[in-house]
Coordinates of C-alpha atoms in Angstrom, one line a residue:
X1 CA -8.5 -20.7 -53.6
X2 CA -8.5 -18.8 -51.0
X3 CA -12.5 -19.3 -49.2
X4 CA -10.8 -21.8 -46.5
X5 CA -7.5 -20.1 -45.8
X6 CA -8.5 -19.1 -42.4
X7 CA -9.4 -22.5 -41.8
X8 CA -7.4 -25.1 -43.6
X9 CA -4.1 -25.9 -42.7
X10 CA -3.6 -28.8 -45.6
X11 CA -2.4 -26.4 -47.9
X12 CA 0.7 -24.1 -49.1
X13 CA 0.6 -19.8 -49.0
X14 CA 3.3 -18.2 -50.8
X15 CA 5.3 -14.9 -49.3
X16 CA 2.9 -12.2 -51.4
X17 CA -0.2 -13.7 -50.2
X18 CA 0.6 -14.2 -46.4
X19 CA 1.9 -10.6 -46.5
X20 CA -1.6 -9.2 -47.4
X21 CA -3.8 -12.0 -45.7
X22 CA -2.3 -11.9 -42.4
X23 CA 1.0 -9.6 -41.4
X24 CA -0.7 -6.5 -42.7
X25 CA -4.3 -6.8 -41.0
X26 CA -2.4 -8.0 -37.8
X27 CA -0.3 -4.9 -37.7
X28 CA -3.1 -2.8 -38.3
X29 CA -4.8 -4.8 -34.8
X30 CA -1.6 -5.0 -32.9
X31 CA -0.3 -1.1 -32.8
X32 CA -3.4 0.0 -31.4
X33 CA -4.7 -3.0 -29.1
X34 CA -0.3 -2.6 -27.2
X35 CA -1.3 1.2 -27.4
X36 CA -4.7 0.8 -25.2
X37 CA -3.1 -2.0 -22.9
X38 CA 0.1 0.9 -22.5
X39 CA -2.0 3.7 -21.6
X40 CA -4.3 1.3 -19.1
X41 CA -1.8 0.3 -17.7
X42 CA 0.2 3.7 -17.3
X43 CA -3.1 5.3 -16.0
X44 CA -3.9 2.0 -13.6
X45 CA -7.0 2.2 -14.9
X46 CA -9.1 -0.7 -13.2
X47 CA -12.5 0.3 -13.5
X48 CA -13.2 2.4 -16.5
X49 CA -16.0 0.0 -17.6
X50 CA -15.6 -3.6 -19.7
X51 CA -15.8 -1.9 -23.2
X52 CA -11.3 -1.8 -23.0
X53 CA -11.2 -5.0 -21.9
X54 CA -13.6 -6.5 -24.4
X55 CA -12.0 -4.5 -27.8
X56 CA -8.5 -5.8 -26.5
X57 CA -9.8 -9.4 -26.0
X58 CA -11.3 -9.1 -29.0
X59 CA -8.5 -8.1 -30.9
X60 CA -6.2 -10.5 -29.6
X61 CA -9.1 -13.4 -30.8
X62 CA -9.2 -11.5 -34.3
X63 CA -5.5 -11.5 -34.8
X64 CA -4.6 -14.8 -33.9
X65 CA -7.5 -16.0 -36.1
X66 CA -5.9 -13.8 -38.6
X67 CA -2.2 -15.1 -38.3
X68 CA -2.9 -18.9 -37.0
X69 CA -3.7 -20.8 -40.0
X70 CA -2.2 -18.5 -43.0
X71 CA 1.3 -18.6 -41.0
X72 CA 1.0 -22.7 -40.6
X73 CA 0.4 -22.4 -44.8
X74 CA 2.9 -20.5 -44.8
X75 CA 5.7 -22.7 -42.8
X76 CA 4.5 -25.7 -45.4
X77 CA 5.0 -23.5 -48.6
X78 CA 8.7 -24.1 -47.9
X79 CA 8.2 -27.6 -46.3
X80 CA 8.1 -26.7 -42.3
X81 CA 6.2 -28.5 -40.3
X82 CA 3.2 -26.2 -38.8
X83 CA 4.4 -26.5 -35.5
X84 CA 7.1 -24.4 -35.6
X85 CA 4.3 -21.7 -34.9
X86 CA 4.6 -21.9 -31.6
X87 CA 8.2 -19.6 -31.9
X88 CA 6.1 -16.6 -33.1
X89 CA 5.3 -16.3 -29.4
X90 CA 8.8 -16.4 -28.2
X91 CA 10.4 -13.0 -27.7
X92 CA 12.8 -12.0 -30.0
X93 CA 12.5 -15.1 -31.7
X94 CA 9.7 -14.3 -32.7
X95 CA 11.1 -11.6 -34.7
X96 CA 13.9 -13.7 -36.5
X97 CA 10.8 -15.9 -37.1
X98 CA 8.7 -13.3 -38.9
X99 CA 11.6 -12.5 -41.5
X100 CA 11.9 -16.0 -42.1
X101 CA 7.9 -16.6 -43.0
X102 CA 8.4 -13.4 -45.5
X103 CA 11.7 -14.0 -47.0
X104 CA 12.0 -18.0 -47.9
X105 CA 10.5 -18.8 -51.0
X106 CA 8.5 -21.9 -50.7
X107 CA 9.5 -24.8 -52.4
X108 CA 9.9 -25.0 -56.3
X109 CA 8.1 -28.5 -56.5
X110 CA 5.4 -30.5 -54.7
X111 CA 6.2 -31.1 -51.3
X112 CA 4.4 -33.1 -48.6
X113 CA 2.0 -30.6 -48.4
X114 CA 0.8 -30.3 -51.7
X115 CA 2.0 -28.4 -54.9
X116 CA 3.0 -24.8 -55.0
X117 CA 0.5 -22.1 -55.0
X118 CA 1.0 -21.6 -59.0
X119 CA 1.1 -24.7 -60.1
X120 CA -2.2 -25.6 -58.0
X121 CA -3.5 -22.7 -59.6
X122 CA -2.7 -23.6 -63.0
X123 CA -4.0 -26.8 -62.5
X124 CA -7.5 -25.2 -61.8
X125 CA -7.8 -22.2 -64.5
X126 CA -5.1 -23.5 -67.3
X127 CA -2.6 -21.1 -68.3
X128 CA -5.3 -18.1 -67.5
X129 CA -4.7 -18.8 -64.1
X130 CA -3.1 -15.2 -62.6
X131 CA -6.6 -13.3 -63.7
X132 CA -8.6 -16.1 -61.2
X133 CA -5.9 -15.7 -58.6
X134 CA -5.7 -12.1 -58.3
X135 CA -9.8 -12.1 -58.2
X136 CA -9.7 -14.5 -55.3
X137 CA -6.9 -12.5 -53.4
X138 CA -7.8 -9.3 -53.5
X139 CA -11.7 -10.3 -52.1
X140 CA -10.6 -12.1 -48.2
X141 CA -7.8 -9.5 -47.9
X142 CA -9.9 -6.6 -48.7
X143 CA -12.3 -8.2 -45.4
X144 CA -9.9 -8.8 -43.5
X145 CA -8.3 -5.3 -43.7
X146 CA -11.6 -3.9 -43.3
X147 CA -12.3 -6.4 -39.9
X148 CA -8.8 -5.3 -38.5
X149 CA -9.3 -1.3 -39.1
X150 CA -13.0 -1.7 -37.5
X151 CA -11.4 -3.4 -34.9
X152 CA -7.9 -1.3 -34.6
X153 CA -10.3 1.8 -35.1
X154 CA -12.1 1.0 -31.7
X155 CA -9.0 0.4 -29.8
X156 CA -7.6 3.2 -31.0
X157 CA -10.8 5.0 -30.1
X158 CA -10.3 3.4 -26.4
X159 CA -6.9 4.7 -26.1
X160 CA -7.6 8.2 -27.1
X161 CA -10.7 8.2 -24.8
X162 CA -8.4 7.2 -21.8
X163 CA -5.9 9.5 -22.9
X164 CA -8.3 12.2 -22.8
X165 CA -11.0 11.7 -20.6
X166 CA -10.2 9.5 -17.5
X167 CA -10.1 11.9 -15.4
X168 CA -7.6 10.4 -12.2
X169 CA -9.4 13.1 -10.1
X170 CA -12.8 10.5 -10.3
X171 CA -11.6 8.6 -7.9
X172 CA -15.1 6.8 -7.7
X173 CA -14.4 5.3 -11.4
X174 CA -10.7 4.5 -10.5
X175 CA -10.1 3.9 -7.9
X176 CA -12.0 0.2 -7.4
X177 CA -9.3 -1.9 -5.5
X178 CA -10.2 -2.2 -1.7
X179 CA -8.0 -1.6 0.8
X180 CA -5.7 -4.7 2.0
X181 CA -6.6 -6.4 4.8
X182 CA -3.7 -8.0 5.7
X183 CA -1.0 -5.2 6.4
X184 CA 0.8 -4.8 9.9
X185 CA 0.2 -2.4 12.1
X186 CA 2.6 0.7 10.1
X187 CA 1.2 3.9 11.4
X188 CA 2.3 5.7 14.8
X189 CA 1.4 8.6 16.5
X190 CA 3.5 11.4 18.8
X191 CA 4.0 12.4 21.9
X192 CA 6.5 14.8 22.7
X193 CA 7.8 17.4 25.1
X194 CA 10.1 20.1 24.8
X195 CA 12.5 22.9 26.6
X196 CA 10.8 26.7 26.0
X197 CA 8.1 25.0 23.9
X198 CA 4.5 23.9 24.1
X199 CA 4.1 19.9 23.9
X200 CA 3.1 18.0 20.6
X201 CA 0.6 15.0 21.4
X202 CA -0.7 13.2 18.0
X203 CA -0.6 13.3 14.4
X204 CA 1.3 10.6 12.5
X205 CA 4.3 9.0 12.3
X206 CA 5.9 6.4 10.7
X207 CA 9.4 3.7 10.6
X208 CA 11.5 3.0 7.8
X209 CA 15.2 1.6 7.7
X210 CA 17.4 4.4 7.5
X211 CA 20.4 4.5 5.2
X212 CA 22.5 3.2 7.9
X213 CA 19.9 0.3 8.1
X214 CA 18.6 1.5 11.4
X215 CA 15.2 2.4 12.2
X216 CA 14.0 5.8 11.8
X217 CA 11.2 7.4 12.8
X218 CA 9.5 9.7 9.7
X219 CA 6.4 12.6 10.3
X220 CA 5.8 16.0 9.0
X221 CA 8.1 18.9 9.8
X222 CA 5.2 21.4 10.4
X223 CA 4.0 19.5 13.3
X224 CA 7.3 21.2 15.3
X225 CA 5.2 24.9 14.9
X226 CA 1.9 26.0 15.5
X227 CA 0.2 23.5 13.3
X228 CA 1.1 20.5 16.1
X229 CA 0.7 22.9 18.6
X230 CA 4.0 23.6 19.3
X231 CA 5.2 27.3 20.6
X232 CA 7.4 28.7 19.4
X233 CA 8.3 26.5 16.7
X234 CA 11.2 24.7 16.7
X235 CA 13.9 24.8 13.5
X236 CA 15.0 21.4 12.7
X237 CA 18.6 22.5 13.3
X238 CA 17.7 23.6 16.8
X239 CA 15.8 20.2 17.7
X240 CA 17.9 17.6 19.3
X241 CA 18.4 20.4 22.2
X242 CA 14.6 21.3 22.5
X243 CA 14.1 17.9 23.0
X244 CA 12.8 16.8 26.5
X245 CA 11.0 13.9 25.5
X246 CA 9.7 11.8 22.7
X247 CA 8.4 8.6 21.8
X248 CA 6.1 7.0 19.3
X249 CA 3.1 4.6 19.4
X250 CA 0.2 2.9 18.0
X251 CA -2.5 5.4 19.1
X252 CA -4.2 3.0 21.4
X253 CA -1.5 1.6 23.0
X254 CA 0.2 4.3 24.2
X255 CA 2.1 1.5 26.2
X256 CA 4.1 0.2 23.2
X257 CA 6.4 2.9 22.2
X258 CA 9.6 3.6 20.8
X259 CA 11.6 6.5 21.4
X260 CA 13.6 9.2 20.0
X261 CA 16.9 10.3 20.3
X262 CA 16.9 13.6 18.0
X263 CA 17.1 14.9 14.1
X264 CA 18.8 12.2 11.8
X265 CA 19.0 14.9 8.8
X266 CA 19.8 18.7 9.9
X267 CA 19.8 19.8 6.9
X268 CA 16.6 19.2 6.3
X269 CA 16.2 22.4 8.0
X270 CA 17.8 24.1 4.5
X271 CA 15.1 22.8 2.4
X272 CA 11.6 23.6 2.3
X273 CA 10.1 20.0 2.3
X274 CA 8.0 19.7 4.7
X275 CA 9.9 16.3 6.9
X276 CA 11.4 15.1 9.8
X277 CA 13.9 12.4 10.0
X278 CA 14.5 11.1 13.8
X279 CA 17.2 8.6 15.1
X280 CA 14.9 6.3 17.2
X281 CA 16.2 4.6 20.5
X282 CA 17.5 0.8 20.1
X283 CA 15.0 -1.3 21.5
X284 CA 14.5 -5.6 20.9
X285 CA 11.1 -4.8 19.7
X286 CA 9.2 -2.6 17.5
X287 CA 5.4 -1.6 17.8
X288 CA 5.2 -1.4 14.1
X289 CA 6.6 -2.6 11.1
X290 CA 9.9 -0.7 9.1
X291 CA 9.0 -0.1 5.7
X292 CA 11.3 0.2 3.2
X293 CA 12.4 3.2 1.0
X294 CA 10.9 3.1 -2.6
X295 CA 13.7 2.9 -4.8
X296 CA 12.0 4.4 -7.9
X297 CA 9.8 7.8 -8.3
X298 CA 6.0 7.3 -8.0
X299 CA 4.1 8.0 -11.5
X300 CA 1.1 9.6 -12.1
X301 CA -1.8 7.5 -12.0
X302 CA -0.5 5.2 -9.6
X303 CA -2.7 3.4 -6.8
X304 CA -0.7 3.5 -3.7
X305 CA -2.6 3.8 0.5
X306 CA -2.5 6.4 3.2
X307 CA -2.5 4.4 6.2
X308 CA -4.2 6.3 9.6
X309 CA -6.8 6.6 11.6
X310 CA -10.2 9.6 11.7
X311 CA -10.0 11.2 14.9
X312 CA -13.7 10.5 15.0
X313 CA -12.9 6.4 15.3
X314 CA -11.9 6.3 19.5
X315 CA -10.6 2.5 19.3
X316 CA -8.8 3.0 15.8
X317 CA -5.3 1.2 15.2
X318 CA -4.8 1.9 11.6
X319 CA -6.9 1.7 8.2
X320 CA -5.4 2.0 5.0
X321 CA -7.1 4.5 1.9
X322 CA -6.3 3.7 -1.2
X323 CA -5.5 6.7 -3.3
X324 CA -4.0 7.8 -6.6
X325 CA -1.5 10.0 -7.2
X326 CA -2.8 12.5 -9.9
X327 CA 0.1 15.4 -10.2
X328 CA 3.9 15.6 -9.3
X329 CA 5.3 19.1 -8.5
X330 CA 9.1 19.3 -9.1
X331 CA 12.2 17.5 -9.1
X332 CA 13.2 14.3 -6.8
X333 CA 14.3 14.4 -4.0
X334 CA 12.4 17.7 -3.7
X335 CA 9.1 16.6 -5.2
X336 CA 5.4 16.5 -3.7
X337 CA 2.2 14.9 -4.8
X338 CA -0.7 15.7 -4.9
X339 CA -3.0 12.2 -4.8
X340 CA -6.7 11.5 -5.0
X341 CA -8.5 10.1 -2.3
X342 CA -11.1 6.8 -3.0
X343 CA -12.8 7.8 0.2
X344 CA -13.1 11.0 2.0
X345 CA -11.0 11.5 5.2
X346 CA -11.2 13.8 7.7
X347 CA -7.8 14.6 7.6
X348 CA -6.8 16.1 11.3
X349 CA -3.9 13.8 13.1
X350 CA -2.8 12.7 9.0
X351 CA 0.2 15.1 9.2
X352 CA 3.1 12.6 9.4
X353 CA 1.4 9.4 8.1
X354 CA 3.5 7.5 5.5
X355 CA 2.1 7.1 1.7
X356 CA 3.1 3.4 1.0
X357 CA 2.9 1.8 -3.0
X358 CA 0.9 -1.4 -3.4
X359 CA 4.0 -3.4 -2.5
X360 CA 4.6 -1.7 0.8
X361 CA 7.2 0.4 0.3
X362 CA 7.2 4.2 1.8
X363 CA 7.3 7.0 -0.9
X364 CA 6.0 10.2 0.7
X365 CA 4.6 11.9 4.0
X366 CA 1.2 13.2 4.6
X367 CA 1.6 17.2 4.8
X368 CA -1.9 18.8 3.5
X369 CA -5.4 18.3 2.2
X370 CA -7.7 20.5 0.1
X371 CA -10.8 20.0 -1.2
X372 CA -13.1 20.2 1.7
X373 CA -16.7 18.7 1.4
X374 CA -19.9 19.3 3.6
X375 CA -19.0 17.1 6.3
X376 CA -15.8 18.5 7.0
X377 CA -13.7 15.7 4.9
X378 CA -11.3 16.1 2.0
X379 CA -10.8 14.5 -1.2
X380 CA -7.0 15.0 -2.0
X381 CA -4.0 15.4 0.1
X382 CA -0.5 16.4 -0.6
X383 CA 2.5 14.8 0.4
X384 CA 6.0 15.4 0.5
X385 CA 8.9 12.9 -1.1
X386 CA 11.5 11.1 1.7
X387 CA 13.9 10.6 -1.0
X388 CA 16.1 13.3 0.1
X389 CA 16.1 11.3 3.7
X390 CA 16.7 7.8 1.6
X391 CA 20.0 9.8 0.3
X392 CA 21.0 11.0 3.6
X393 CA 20.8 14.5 2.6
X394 CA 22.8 14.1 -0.8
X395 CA 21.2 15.8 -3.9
X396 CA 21.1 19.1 -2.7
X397 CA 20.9 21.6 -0.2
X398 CA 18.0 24.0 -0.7
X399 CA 14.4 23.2 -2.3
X400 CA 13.9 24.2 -6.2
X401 CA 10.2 24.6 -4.9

């Protein structure tokens, strides 16, 4: 009876025997082939080898092998025509279509698809027929549950293994996208003058629309103190009157500016996140693009791009690094992240320069680096959240750091 049941669709399955032959051994697939595509997916995992992308593939074969024919048996058992199988792949009709394939009783008498599933059976091993049947069931559904937890055992082994093991910090394995080619020109750097203080001259900036929808002009608070050069530093509070001076620019084109007109956030100066918000000058033209505020939190494992320029690279614009963000430390809109570099960088003049996601929003400043090779570059950098700017200051007035 039931040698061709994976193949033949000119014949009825009742309820019991579609239950073992099909729903079980596709559950025992399906948990653990969503569970491996989840935790790829959380962990952006895009180059961890072809072995998670084969099992999945090859579950998905399996369990529509698995569900295709016995569920088109199934729909004539109570005299539906077989193409009602396509609403199994309908969300949440799907699910009202499930109950109905295991709750309708087929019909009592020959249909247009044959006779029922006892009387057939009858027909073939007299009134001894039950003995016969349960021989012939219990044989394809014992294979197929054995296929299906070989198969749910690998994905499952997948999942656990990039649970476990896939490390973020090898960037080398994960971090396979290239940079885009195509982005406008987004990072800046400074040059700026002050009353009773040494002069800052480079490092990063960056623009995004502020919540007033006017430009502002983002960097790194530190570069006001001795790490941009500037003596004696300069609190954020104190800024707009140290100000002599300012402006922005691509670091070529010194040129093609905009300026500043002081602190937009003050009270940054109560927190200890390490950023500056300044008003910028209104001017008809920009000399790079305004990014946008990211409206949600990062997550860990996500690819996102440092966009600056090596010291060591005279006629640099801009380059973007893809990275990956491998830890958060504390609470929006205090939080910093610490991401994982593809490439190496030689991180002097990245203070300042924006951390943008893959759809070219702004998340986070460049602030640190650490892990130092041989030739003077770093793997990882930290970086600082601008969601306390993208609130204007509301959420709190001190750092939990």
């Amino acid at each position: 009876m039931y040698e061709n049941v994976f193949l033949s669709l000119n014949r009825r399955l009742p309820r019991k025997e579609y239950l073992f032959l099909s729903i079980i051994p596709f559950l025992i697939i399906s948990y653990p082939a969503l569970t491996s595509i989840a935790i790829s997916y959380t962990l952006r995992a895009q180059d961890l080898g072809i072995l998670p992308i084969i099992l999945t593939g090859l579950s998905v074969v399996i369990g529509l092998l698995l569900v295709t024919a016995p569920t088109i048996q199934r729909l004539h058992d109570f005299d539906a025509p077989g193409w009602l199988i396509v609403l199994l792949f309908i969300p949440y009709i799907s699910l009202l279509m499930l109950l109905v394939l295991l709750c309708v009783p087929g019909s009592k008498s020959e249909n247009q698809y044959g006779l029922p599933a006892h009387d057939r059976h009858r027909s073939n091993f007299g009134d001894d027929y039950r003995p016969h049947t349960a021989k012939s069931l219990w044989k394809p559904a014992l294979a197929n549950l054995l296929i299906s937890l070989m198969v749910g055992s690998g994905l499952l082994a997948s999942t656990i293994y990039q649970t476990l093991y896939a490390d973020p910090i090898k960037t080398g394995e994960l971090l396979a996208l290239s940079a885009p080619t195509d982005y406008p020109q987004i990072v800046l750097t400074n040059a700026a003058s002050f009353k009773g203080h040494t002069s800052l001259y480079g490092a990063s900036a960056f623009l995004v629309t502020g919540p007033d929808d006017k430009p502002l002009l983002l960097t790194a608070r530190h570069l006001i103190g001795d790490s941009g050069g500037v003596s004696p530093e300069i609190e954020p509070q104190e800024l707009d009157n140290a100000i002599e001076h300012w402006i922005a620019h691509p670091r070529t084109q010194p040129e093609n500016s905009i300026g500043i007109s002081g602190n937009f956030l003050p009270a940054m100066g109560r927190t200890n996140l390490d950023v500056l918000a300044l008003n910028t000058i209104e001017q008809p033209d920009f000399p790079a693009k305004i990014l946008s505020f990211r409206d949600q939190p990062p997550q860990i494992g996500e690819l996102v791009y440092i966009a600056g320029c090596e010291y060591a690279e005279a006629d640099c614009l801009q380059r973007m690094w893809p990275a990956q963000i491998v830890d958060i430390v504390g609470m929006e809109p205090f939080a910093s992240y610490d991401i994982a570099l593809k490439d190496p960088i030689a991180l002097a003049g990245f203070s300042g320069a924006p951390v943008i996601d893959q759809d070219g929003n702004a998340l986070a400043v460049v602030t640190s680096g650490w892990n130092e090779d041989e030739t003077g570059k770093y793997n990882f950098i930290s970086a600082e959240s601008i969601e306390f700017v993208r609130r204007g200051g509301v959420g709190g007035k001190s750092s939990p750091k």
